[in-house]
CSV table of C-alpha atoms in Angstrom, one decimal:
chain,number,residue,atom,x,y,z
G,745,MET,CA,15.0,8.0,18.4
G,746,ASP,CA,17.8,5.6,17.3
G,747,PHE,CA,16.0,4.1,14.2
G,748,GLN,CA,17.4,3.6,10.8
G,749,VAL,CA,14.7,3.9,8.1
G,750,VAL,CA,14.5,1.9,4.9
G,751,VAL,CA,12.0,2.8,2.3
G,752,LEU,CA,11.4,0.0,-0.3
G,753,ALA,CA,10.4,2.1,-3.3
G,754,GLY,CA,10.3,-0.7,-6.0
G,755,GLY,CA,11.0,-0.1,-9.6
G,756,THR,CA,8.9,-0.7,-12.8
G,757,SER,CA,6.1,-3.0,-11.6
G,758,GLU,CA,4.3,-5.3,-14.0
G,759,THR,CA,1.2,-5.2,-11.9
G,760,LEU,CA,0.9,-1.5,-12.7
G,761,SER,CA,1.6,-1.8,-16.5
G,762,PRO,CA,1.1,0.3,-18.5
G,763,LEU,CA,1.0,3.1,-15.9
G,764,VAL,CA,4.7,2.7,-15.0
G,765,SER,CA,7.6,2.8,-17.4
G,766,LYS,CA,11.3,3.4,-17.7
G,767,ASP,CA,10.5,7.1,-17.6
G,768,VAL,CA,8.0,6.9,-14.7
G,769,PRO,CA,9.0,4.3,-12.2
G,770,LYS,CA,6.5,3.2,-9.6
G,771,ALA,CA,7.9,5.6,-6.9
G,772,LEU,CA,7.2,8.6,-9.1
G,773,LEU,CA,3.7,7.5,-10.3
G,774,PRO,CA,1.5,10.6,-9.7
G,775,VAL,CA,-1.2,10.3,-7.0
G,776,ALA,CA,-3.3,13.5,-6.9
G,777,ASN,CA,-0.5,15.1,-9.0
G,778,ARG,CA,2.1,14.2,-6.4
G,779,PRO,CA,4.7,11.4,-6.7
G,780,LEU,CA,3.7,8.3,-4.8
G,781,LEU,CA,6.9,8.3,-2.8
G,782,SER,CA,6.2,11.8,-1.4
G,783,TYR,CA,3.5,10.4,0.8
G,784,SER,CA,5.9,8.1,2.6
G,785,LEU,CA,8.7,10.7,2.8
G,786,ASP,CA,6.3,13.3,4.2
G,787,LEU,CA,5.0,10.8,6.8
G,788,LEU,CA,8.5,10.0,7.9
G,789,GLU,CA,9.4,13.7,8.1
G,790,ALA,CA,6.3,14.3,10.3
G,791,SER,CA,7.7,11.6,12.7
G,792,ASP,CA,11.1,13.3,12.8
G,793,LEU,CA,12.6,10.3,11.1
G,794,LYS,CA,14.9,12.0,8.6
G,795,ASP,CA,17.8,9.6,8.0
G,796,LEU,CA,16.6,7.4,5.2
G,797,ILE,CA,17.8,4.7,2.8
G,798,VAL,CA,15.5,4.6,-0.2
G,799,VAL,CA,15.9,1.3,-2.1
G,800,VAL,CA,14.9,1.3,-5.8
G,801,GLU,CA,15.0,-1.7,-8.2
G,802,GLY,CA,17.0,-0.9,-11.3
G,803,GLN,CA,19.8,1.6,-12.0
G,804,GLU,CA,17.7,3.9,-14.2
G,805,ALA,CA,14.7,4.0,-11.9
G,806,ALA,CA,17.1,4.8,-9.0
G,807,ARG,CA,18.7,7.6,-10.9
G,808,LEU,CA,15.2,9.2,-11.6
G,809,VAL,CA,14.1,8.7,-8.0
G,810,GLY,CA,17.4,10.1,-6.7
G,811,ALA,CA,17.2,13.2,-8.9
G,812,TRP,CA,13.6,13.9,-7.8
G,813,VAL,CA,14.4,13.4,-4.0
G,814,SER,CA,17.4,15.7,-4.2
G,815,SER,CA,15.3,18.5,-5.6
G,816,ALA,CA,12.1,18.0,-3.6
G,817,TYR,CA,13.6,17.3,-0.2
G,818,LEU,CA,16.8,19.4,-0.2
G,819,ASP,CA,17.5,20.5,3.4
G,820,ARG,CA,14.5,18.5,4.7
G,821,LEU,CA,15.7,14.9,4.7
G,822,ARG,CA,19.0,13.0,4.6
G,823,VAL,CA,18.3,10.4,1.9
G,824,GLU,CA,20.6,7.8,0.4
G,825,VAL,CA,19.1,6.3,-2.8
G,826,VAL,CA,20.4,2.8,-3.4
G,827,ALA,CA,19.9,0.7,-6.5
G,828,VAL,CA,19.4,-3.0,-6.3
G,829,SER,CA,18.7,-5.7,-8.8
G,830,GLU,CA,15.1,-6.1,-10.1
G,831,ASP,CA,12.8,-8.8,-8.9
G,832,LEU,CA,14.5,-9.4,-5.6
G,833,GLY,CA,11.4,-9.0,-3.5
G,834,SER,CA,11.2,-7.0,-0.3
G,835,ALA,CA,13.4,-9.4,1.7
G,836,GLY,CA,15.9,-9.7,-1.1
G,837,ALA,CA,16.1,-5.9,-1.3
G,838,LEU,CA,16.9,-5.8,2.5
G,839,ARG,CA,19.4,-8.5,2.1
G,840,ALA,CA,21.2,-6.6,-0.6
G,841,ILE,CA,21.7,-3.6,1.6
G,842,SER,CA,22.1,-5.5,4.9
G,843,LYS,CA,25.7,-4.2,5.5
G,844,ARG,CA,24.4,-0.7,5.4
G,845,LEU,CA,22.1,-1.4,8.4
G,846,THR,CA,23.9,-0.4,11.6
G,847,ALA,CA,21.3,1.0,14.1
G,848,ASN,CA,19.8,-1.1,16.9
G,849,ASP,CA,16.4,-0.9,15.3
G,850,ILE,CA,15.3,-0.7,11.7
G,851,LEU,CA,12.1,0.8,10.4
G,852,VAL,CA,11.0,-0.7,7.0
G,853,ILE,CA,8.2,1.0,5.1
G,854,SER,CA,6.9,0.2,1.7
G,855,GLY,CA,7.1,3.2,-0.7
G,856,ASP,CA,3.7,2.4,-2.0
G,857,LEU,CA,2.0,2.9,1.3
G,858,VAL,CA,-0.4,5.8,1.6
G,859,THR,CA,-1.5,6.3,5.2
G,860,ASP,CA,-1.9,8.8,8.0
G,861,VAL,CA,-0.6,6.4,10.7
G,862,LEU,CA,2.7,7.9,11.9
G,863,PRO,CA,5.6,5.5,11.7
G,864,GLY,CA,7.0,7.1,14.9
G,865,ALA,CA,4.0,5.6,16.8
G,866,VAL,CA,4.9,2.1,15.5
G,867,ALA,CA,8.6,2.7,16.3
G,868,ALA,CA,7.7,3.8,19.9
G,869,THR,CA,5.5,0.7,20.5
G,870,HIS,CA,8.3,-1.5,19.2
G,871,ARG,CA,10.8,0.0,21.5
G,872,ARG,CA,8.5,0.0,24.5
G,873,ASN,CA,7.8,-3.7,24.1
G,874,GLY,CA,11.4,-4.7,23.4
G,875,ALA,CA,10.1,-6.6,20.3
G,876,ALA,CA,11.9,-8.4,17.6
G,877,VAL,CA,9.4,-7.1,15.1
G,878,THR,CA,6.4,-4.9,15.3
G,879,ALA,CA,4.0,-4.9,12.3
G,880,LEU,CA,1.4,-2.2,11.5
G,881,LEU,CA,-2.0,-3.7,11.0
G,882,CYS,CA,-4.8,-1.7,9.5
G,883,SER,CA,-8.5,-2.1,8.7
G,884,VAL,CA,-9.0,-3.7,5.3
G,885,PRO,CA,-9.7,-0.9,2.8
G,886,VAL,CA,-12.8,-0.9,0.6
G,887,SER,CA,-11.8,-1.4,-3.1
G,888,GLY,CA,-13.9,-0.3,-6.0
G,889,PRO,CA,-15.9,2.7,-7.3
G,890,SER,CA,-17.5,5.1,-4.9
G,891,ASP,CA,-20.2,6.1,-7.4
G,892,THR,CA,-22.2,2.9,-7.6
G,893,ALA,CA,-25.1,4.7,-9.2
G,894,SER,CA,-23.1,5.3,-12.4
G,895,SER,CA,-21.8,1.8,-12.6
G,896,SER,CA,-23.4,-1.3,-13.9
G,897,GLY,CA,-22.6,-5.0,-14.1
G,898,LYS,CA,-20.4,-7.2,-12.0
G,899,ASP,CA,-17.2,-5.6,-13.4
G,900,LYS,CA,-17.9,-2.5,-11.3
G,901,ALA,CA,-18.8,-4.2,-8.0
G,902,LYS,CA,-16.7,-3.4,-5.0
G,903,LYS,CA,-14.1,-6.0,-4.7
G,904,PRO,CA,-13.0,-7.5,-1.3
G,905,ILE,CA,-9.3,-7.4,-0.5
G,906,ARG,CA,-7.8,-10.8,0.0
G,907,LEU,CA,-7.9,-11.6,3.7
G,908,ASN,CA,-5.1,-12.1,6.2
G,909,ILE,CA,-5.8,-14.4,9.2
G,910,VAL,CA,-4.2,-12.8,12.3
G,911,GLY,CA,-4.0,-14.3,15.8
G,912,LEU,CA,-3.6,-11.8,18.7
G,913,ASP,CA,-3.3,-12.2,22.5
G,914,LYS,CA,-6.0,-10.8,24.6
G,915,THR,CA,-4.2,-7.5,25.1
G,916,LYS,CA,-3.9,-7.2,21.3
G,917,GLN,CA,-0.2,-6.4,21.6
G,918,PHE,CA,1.4,-9.7,20.6
G,919,LEU,CA,1.2,-11.2,17.2
G,920,LEU,CA,0.7,-14.9,17.7
G,921,HIS,CA,-0.4,-16.2,14.3
G,922,ILE,CA,-0.4,-14.8,10.8
G,923,VAL,CA,-1.4,-16.3,7.4
G,924,SER,CA,-1.5,-14.4,4.2
G,925,GLY,CA,-4.8,-14.3,2.3
G,926,THR,CA,-3.0,-16.0,-0.6
G,927,ASP,CA,-2.4,-19.0,1.6
G,928,VAL,CA,-5.8,-19.1,3.4
G,929,GLU,CA,-7.8,-22.3,2.8
G,930,LYS,CA,-11.2,-23.4,4.1
G,931,ASP,CA,-9.7,-24.6,7.4
G,932,VAL,CA,-7.6,-22.3,9.5
G,933,ARG,CA,-5.3,-24.3,11.8
G,934,VAL,CA,-3.1,-23.3,14.7
G,935,HIS,CA,-0.6,-25.5,16.6
G,936,LYS,CA,-2.1,-26.7,19.8
G,937,ARG,CA,1.0,-25.8,21.7
G,938,LYS,CA,0.6,-22.2,20.7
G,939,ILE,CA,-3.0,-22.1,22.1
G,940,GLN,CA,-1.8,-23.7,25.3
G,941,ALA,CA,1.2,-21.4,25.6
G,942,VAL,CA,-0.8,-18.2,25.3
G,943,GLY,CA,-4.1,-19.4,26.9
G,944,GLN,CA,-6.3,-17.2,24.7
G,945,MET,CA,-6.1,-16.1,21.1
G,946,GLU,CA,-8.4,-13.9,19.1
G,947,ILE,CA,-8.5,-14.7,15.4
G,948,ARG,CA,-9.1,-11.7,13.1
G,949,SER,CA,-9.7,-11.6,9.4
G,950,ASP,CA,-10.5,-7.9,9.1
G,951,LEU,CA,-6.9,-6.6,9.4
G,952,MET,CA,-4.3,-5.9,6.6
G,953,ASP,CA,-0.6,-6.1,6.9
G,954,ALA,CA,0.3,-2.6,5.8
G,955,HIS,CA,4.0,-3.4,5.1
G,956,LEU,CA,5.4,-1.1,7.7
G,957,TYR,CA,7.6,-2.9,10.2
G,958,ALA,CA,10.0,-2.1,13.0
G,959,PHE,CA,12.7,-4.8,13.4
G,960,LYS,CA,15.5,-5.4,15.9
G,961,ARG,CA,18.5,-5.2,13.5
G,962,THR,CA,20.4,-8.3,14.7
G,963,ILE,CA,17.4,-10.6,14.4
G,964,LEU,CA,16.5,-9.2,11.0
G,965,GLN,CA,20.0,-9.8,9.7
G,966,ASP,CA,20.1,-13.3,11.2
G,967,VAL,CA,16.9,-14.3,9.4
G,968,LEU,CA,18.0,-12.8,6.1
G,969,GLU,CA,21.3,-14.6,6.3
G,970,GLN,CA,19.9,-18.0,7.4
G,971,LYS,CA,16.9,-18.0,5.1
G,972,GLU,CA,18.6,-17.1,1.8
G,973,ALA,CA,15.5,-18.3,-0.2
G,974,TYR,CA,13.2,-15.8,1.5
G,975,ARG,CA,12.0,-13.1,-0.9
G,976,SER,CA,9.1,-11.5,0.9
G,977,ILE,CA,8.9,-9.8,4.3
G,978,ARG,CA,5.1,-10.1,4.5
G,979,LEU,CA,4.8,-13.7,3.2
G,980,GLU,CA,8.0,-15.3,4.7
G,981,VAL,CA,10.1,-13.2,7.1
G,982,LEU,CA,7.2,-12.1,9.4
G,983,PRO,CA,5.4,-15.4,9.5
G,984,TYR,CA,8.7,-17.2,10.3
G,985,LEU,CA,9.4,-14.9,13.2
G,986,VAL,CA,5.9,-15.3,14.5
G,987,ARG,CA,6.1,-19.1,14.3
G,988,CYS,CA,9.4,-19.4,16.2
G,989,GLN,CA,8.7,-17.0,19.0
G,990,LEU,CA,7.0,-19.5,21.4
G,991,ARG,CA,8.6,-22.2,23.4
G,992,SER,CA,7.3,-25.8,22.9
G,993,ALA,CA,4.4,-26.6,25.2
G,994,PRO,CA,3.1,-30.0,26.4
G,995,SER,CA,0.7,-31.7,24.0
G,996,GLY,CA,-3.0,-32.1,24.5
G,997,GLY,CA,-5.3,-29.7,26.2
G,998,ASN,CA,-9.0,-28.9,26.6
G,999,GLY,CA,-11.0,-26.7,24.3
G,1000,THR,CA,-9.2,-27.6,21.0
G,1001,THR,CA,-9.6,-30.3,18.4
G,1002,VAL,CA,-6.4,-31.9,17.3
G,1003,ASP,CA,-5.9,-33.6,14.0
G,1004,GLU,CA,-3.3,-36.3,13.0
G,1005,THR,CA,-0.7,-33.6,12.2
G,1006,GLY,CA,-0.7,-32.3,15.7
G,1007,ASN,CA,-2.4,-29.1,14.7
G,1008,SER,CA,-5.5,-27.7,16.3
G,1009,ALA,CA,-8.5,-27.0,14.1
G,1010,VAL,CA,-9.6,-23.5,15.0
G,1011,LEU,CA,-12.4,-23.1,12.6
G,1012,SER,CA,-13.8,-24.8,9.5
G,1013,SER,CA,-15.8,-22.3,7.5
G,1014,GLY,CA,-15.9,-20.9,4.0
G,1015,ASN,CA,-17.0,-17.5,5.4
G,1016,LEU,CA,-13.8,-16.1,6.9
G,1017,GLN,CA,-15.5,-12.8,7.9
G,1018,CYS,CA,-17.0,-14.5,10.9
G,1019,LEU,CA,-13.5,-15.2,12.3
G,1020,SER,CA,-13.3,-11.6,13.6
G,1021,GLN,CA,-15.7,-12.7,16.4
G,1022,HIS,CA,-14.2,-16.1,17.0
G,1023,ARG,CA,-12.1,-16.8,20.0
G,1024,VAL,CA,-10.3,-20.0,21.0
G,1025,ILE,CA,-9.9,-20.5,24.7
G,1026,ALA,CA,-7.3,-22.9,26.1
G,1027,PRO,CA,-6.9,-23.8,29.8
G,1028,SER,CA,-3.9,-21.8,30.8
G,1029,ALA,CA,-4.0,-18.0,31.2
G,1030,PHE,CA,-1.8,-15.8,29.0
G,1031,LYS,CA,1.7,-15.4,30.4
G,1032,GLN,CA,4.0,-12.9,28.9
G,1033,GLY,CA,6.9,-15.1,29.9
G,1034,VAL,CA,6.1,-17.8,27.4
G,1035,ILE,CA,7.1,-15.4,24.5
G,1036,SER,CA,10.5,-16.9,23.7
G,1037,GLY,CA,12.3,-18.6,20.9
G,1038,SER,CA,15.3,-19.5,18.9
G,1039,HIS,CA,16.4,-15.8,18.6
G,1040,GLY,CA,17.1,-15.1,22.2
G,1041,GLY,CA,13.6,-14.8,23.6
G,1042,HIS,CA,12.1,-12.5,21.0
G,1043,ARG,CA,8.5,-11.1,20.9
G,1044,CYS,CA,6.4,-10.3,17.8
G,1045,CYS,CA,4.1,-7.4,18.3
G,1046,ALA,CA,1.4,-5.6,16.4
G,1047,TYR,CA,0.4,-2.0,16.2
G,1048,ILE,CA,-3.2,-1.9,15.3
G,1049,ALA,CA,-4.3,1.4,13.7
G,1050,SER,CA,-7.7,2.8,14.7
G,1051,LYS,CA,-10.5,2.4,12.1
G,1052,SER,CA,-10.5,6.1,11.6
G,1053,LYS,CA,-7.0,6.0,10.1
G,1054,TYR,CA,-6.5,5.8,6.3
G,1055,CYS,CA,-4.2,2.9,5.1
G,1056,HIS,CA,-3.9,1.6,1.6
G,1057,ARG,CA,-1.1,0.2,-0.5
G,1058,LEU,CA,-0.8,1.1,-4.2
G,1059,ASN,CA,0.0,-2.3,-5.6
G,1060,SER,CA,-2.5,-2.7,-8.4
G,1061,ILE,CA,-4.3,-0.6,-11.0
G,1062,GLN,CA,-7.5,-0.9,-8.9
G,1063,SER,CA,-5.7,0.4,-5.8
G,1064,TYR,CA,-4.2,3.2,-7.9
G,1065,CYS,CA,-7.7,4.3,-8.8
G,1066,ASP,CA,-9.0,3.8,-5.3
G,1067,ILE,CA,-6.2,5.9,-3.7
G,1068,ASN,CA,-6.6,8.8,-6.2
G,1069,ARG,CA,-10.3,8.8,-5.5
G,1070,ASP,CA,-9.8,8.8,-1.7
G,1071,VAL,CA,-7.0,11.4,-1.6
G,1072,ILE,CA,-9.2,13.9,-3.5
G,1073,GLY,CA,-12.3,12.8,-1.5
G,1074,GLU,CA,-12.7,11.5,2.0
G,1075,ALA,CA,-8.9,11.3,2.7
G,1076,SER,CA,-8.2,14.8,1.3
G,1077,HIS,CA,-6.1,15.7,4.3
G,1078,LEU,CA,-3.4,13.4,2.9
G,1079,SER,CA,-3.1,15.4,-0.3
G,1080,GLY,CA,-1.3,18.3,1.4
G,1081,TYR,CA,-3.5,20.7,-0.6
G,1082,SER,CA,-6.0,23.3,0.6
G,1083,PHE,CA,-9.3,22.6,-1.1
G,1084,SER,CA,-11.6,25.5,-2.1
G,1085,ALA,CA,-15.1,26.2,-0.8
G,1086,HIS,CA,-16.4,24.0,-3.6
G,1087,ASN,CA,-14.2,21.1,-2.3
G,1088,ASN,CA,-12.0,21.1,-5.3
G,1089,ILE,CA,-8.6,22.6,-6.5
G,1090,ILE,CA,-8.5,24.7,-9.7
G,1091,HIS,CA,-5.0,26.1,-10.3
G,1092,PRO,CA,-5.1,29.9,-11.0
G,1093,SER,CA,-3.2,29.4,-14.3
G,1094,SER,CA,-5.7,26.9,-15.7
G,1095,VAL,CA,-8.3,28.1,-18.3
G,1096,LEU,CA,-12.0,27.1,-18.3
G,1097,GLY,CA,-14.3,27.5,-21.3
G,1098,SER,CA,-17.9,28.7,-21.2
G,1099,LYS,CA,-20.3,26.5,-19.3
G,1100,THR,CA,-17.5,24.2,-18.2
G,1101,THR,CA,-17.9,22.7,-14.7
G,1102,ILE,CA,-15.3,21.2,-12.3
G,1103,GLY,CA,-17.2,19.3,-9.6
G,1104,PRO,CA,-16.2,18.6,-6.0
G,1105,HIS,CA,-13.4,16.1,-5.3
G,1106,CYS,CA,-11.5,17.2,-8.4
G,1107,ILE,CA,-8.0,18.6,-9.0
G,1108,LEU,CA,-7.0,20.7,-12.1
G,1109,ALA,CA,-3.3,21.4,-12.2
G,1110,GLU,CA,-1.4,24.3,-13.6
G,1111,GLY,CA,-1.4,25.3,-17.2
G,1112,SER,CA,-4.3,23.0,-18.3
G,1113,GLN,CA,-7.0,24.3,-20.6
G,1114,LEU,CA,-10.6,23.1,-21.1
G,1115,GLY,CA,-13.0,24.1,-23.9
G,1116,ASP,CA,-16.7,24.9,-23.7
G,1117,LYS,CA,-19.3,22.8,-22.1
G,1118,CYS,CA,-17.0,20.3,-20.4
G,1119,SER,CA,-17.8,18.4,-17.2
G,1120,VAL,CA,-15.2,17.0,-14.8
G,1121,LYS,CA,-16.4,14.9,-11.8
G,1122,ARG,CA,-14.3,13.2,-9.1
G,1123,SER,CA,-11.2,13.2,-11.2
G,1124,VAL,CA,-7.6,14.4,-11.3
G,1125,ILE,CA,-6.2,16.3,-14.3
G,1126,GLY,CA,-2.5,16.9,-14.5
G,1127,ARG,CA,-0.3,19.7,-15.8
G,1128,HIS,CA,-0.5,21.4,-19.2
G,1129,CYS,CA,-3.3,19.3,-20.6
G,1130,ARG,CA,-5.4,20.6,-23.6
G,1131,ILE,CA,-9.0,19.5,-23.4
G,1132,GLY,CA,-11.5,20.4,-26.2
G,1133,SER,CA,-15.2,21.1,-25.9
G,1134,ASN,CA,-18.0,18.9,-24.8
G,1135,VAL,CA,-15.7,16.5,-23.0
G,1136,LYS,CA,-16.9,14.5,-20.0
G,1137,ILE,CA,-14.4,13.1,-17.5
G,1138,VAL,CA,-15.7,11.0,-14.5
G,1139,ASN,CA,-13.8,9.0,-11.8
G,1140,SER,CA,-10.6,9.2,-13.8
G,1141,VAL,CA,-6.9,10.2,-13.6
G,1142,VAL,CA,-5.5,12.2,-16.5
G,1143,MET,CA,-1.7,12.8,-16.2
G,1144,ASN,CA,0.4,15.5,-17.7
G,1145,HIS,CA,0.6,16.9,-21.2
G,1146,VAL,CA,-2.5,15.0,-22.4
G,1147,VAL,CA,-4.5,16.1,-25.4
G,1148,ILE,CA,-8.2,15.3,-25.4
G,1149,GLU,CA,-10.1,16.4,-28.4
G,1150,ASP,CA,-13.8,17.5,-28.8
G,1151,GLY,CA,-16.6,15.2,-27.7
G,1152,CYS,CA,-14.6,12.6,-25.8
G,1153,HIS,CA,-16.1,10.7,-22.8
G,1154,ILE,CA,-13.8,9.2,-20.2
G,1155,GLN,CA,-15.1,7.2,-17.2
G,1156,GLY,CA,-13.2,5.1,-14.6
G,1157,SER,CA,-10.0,5.3,-16.6
G,1158,VAL,CA,-6.3,6.3,-16.2
G,1159,VAL,CA,-4.7,8.3,-19.1
G,1160,CYS,CA,-0.9,8.6,-18.8
G,1161,ASN,CA,1.5,11.3,-19.9
G,1162,ASN,CA,1.5,12.7,-23.5
G,1163,VAL,CA,-1.5,10.6,-24.6
G,1164,GLN,CA,-3.7,12.0,-27.4
G,1165,LEU,CA,-7.4,11.1,-27.5
G,1166,GLN,CA,-8.8,12.0,-30.9
G,1167,GLU,CA,-12.3,13.4,-31.2
G,1168,ARG,CA,-15.3,11.5,-29.9
G,1169,THR,CA,-13.2,8.8,-28.2
G,1170,VAL,CA,-15.1,6.8,-25.5
G,1171,LEU,CA,-13.1,5.2,-22.7
G,1172,LYS,CA,-14.7,3.2,-19.8
G,1173,ASP,CA,-12.5,1.4,-17.2
G,1174,CYS,CA,-9.4,1.6,-19.4
G,1175,GLN,CA,-5.7,2.3,-18.9
G,1176,ILE,CA,-3.9,4.2,-21.7
G,1177,GLY,CA,0.0,4.1,-21.6
G,1178,ALA,CA,2.2,7.1,-22.1
G,1179,GLY,CA,2.4,8.6,-25.6
G,1180,TYR,CA,-0.4,6.4,-27.0
G,1181,ILE,CA,-2.8,7.9,-29.7
G,1182,VAL,CA,-6.4,6.7,-29.5
G,1183,THR,CA,-8.1,7.0,-32.9
G,1184,ALA,CA,-11.1,9.2,-33.5
G,1185,GLY,CA,-14.6,7.8,-32.8
G,1186,SER,CA,-13.2,4.6,-31.2
G,1187,GLU,CA,-14.9,3.1,-28.1
G,1188,HIS,CA,-12.9,1.0,-25.5
G,1189,LYS,CA,-14.1,-0.8,-22.4
G,1190,ALA,CA,-11.9,-2.5,-19.8
G,1191,GLU,CA,-8.9,-2.3,-22.1
G,1192,SER,CA,-5.2,-1.6,-21.5
G,1193,LEU,CA,-3.6,0.2,-24.5
G,1194,ALA,CA,0.1,1.0,-24.7
G,1195,ARG,CA,2.7,1.5,-27.4
G,1196,LYS,CA,4.6,-1.6,-28.4
């Protein structure tokens, strides 16, 4: 398949502070003890897409990512790691490497996407429809703790993901309208000419833009060149292409309400969830021929993943916790590991003390040691950790070379590399940056602690 693949792997993200650092860029952040980027690369390899450009923000981050890719994917993938300036945004990163793009079609995937939707399926749909862009849309993931019985208060309630408003034709192939959740207001409005042109549009609020796109190269390069201020594919490039794909249609029409701006008011409601059942009917039937525009008659298409597919982006601390929970739980097939009959993974080189229990949905990596009477539930423990006696770890991620002394209790927290928790430390919903020392007997709730 003649596709060139670009993986946007990011750099050191402020939204994930203090988990990422100069030593551990976002792409190498461990998810179930595997670098985050490995999930994207394995997915591409499974689709037989093996010629990749991995774009990393910052020279040092790119060096670290390049060294890891070279060792982990030797003889498996052909990867060029390219460093770009920081804070360019996804569109800016593509613009920076635009001259390297030579294939007819370009597949762009965010390096923070964890999914089992094969990119090859999106690419095939794109090619079959002759589209300018095809976007992967997935069901909105549930965010928040899975163990509600152990949580209390509003701080632990499951949080809804910000909604996207998506307009589809009746075949659910063509993407006719898209507004990011950050831009959604009480009223959702669609140009009346768009309704007339397509005849029928289904408005959905239960779909997430997964940040995996297939582009026709010439159109992508034209937009990046003409719209120099665009920084985001999701927020700017894709909505722009969707807006300009339809020819102008005559004004007026039945079945819509037009305001003074010439827009049609589709719905006025604070409850956006009901949009998933809302349809706007215009008098004309849908005609594929109306899909045209300023870029030589382009079409914008959608590939909608089935609800059974897993799709989540790691772009916040909450999503980091969610994905780790899922990959050792209901989405364990993504981990690449073979779980035991007890539905967990305990490395043969690890050492467990007397009356210590490792529950289901847990991973204990090589070389780690636990003392007596410890309890680990729904958690990931990294390599070469030293954990004392009477320690409880629940719904947490403990990275590599961490020392946890006797009597510590850790719940809903992320503990980074080389951290030391002195005896009787209590953590709840905290993030502890690399190398930090938490003093004995201290209690912390919903705090982010890192070395200055």
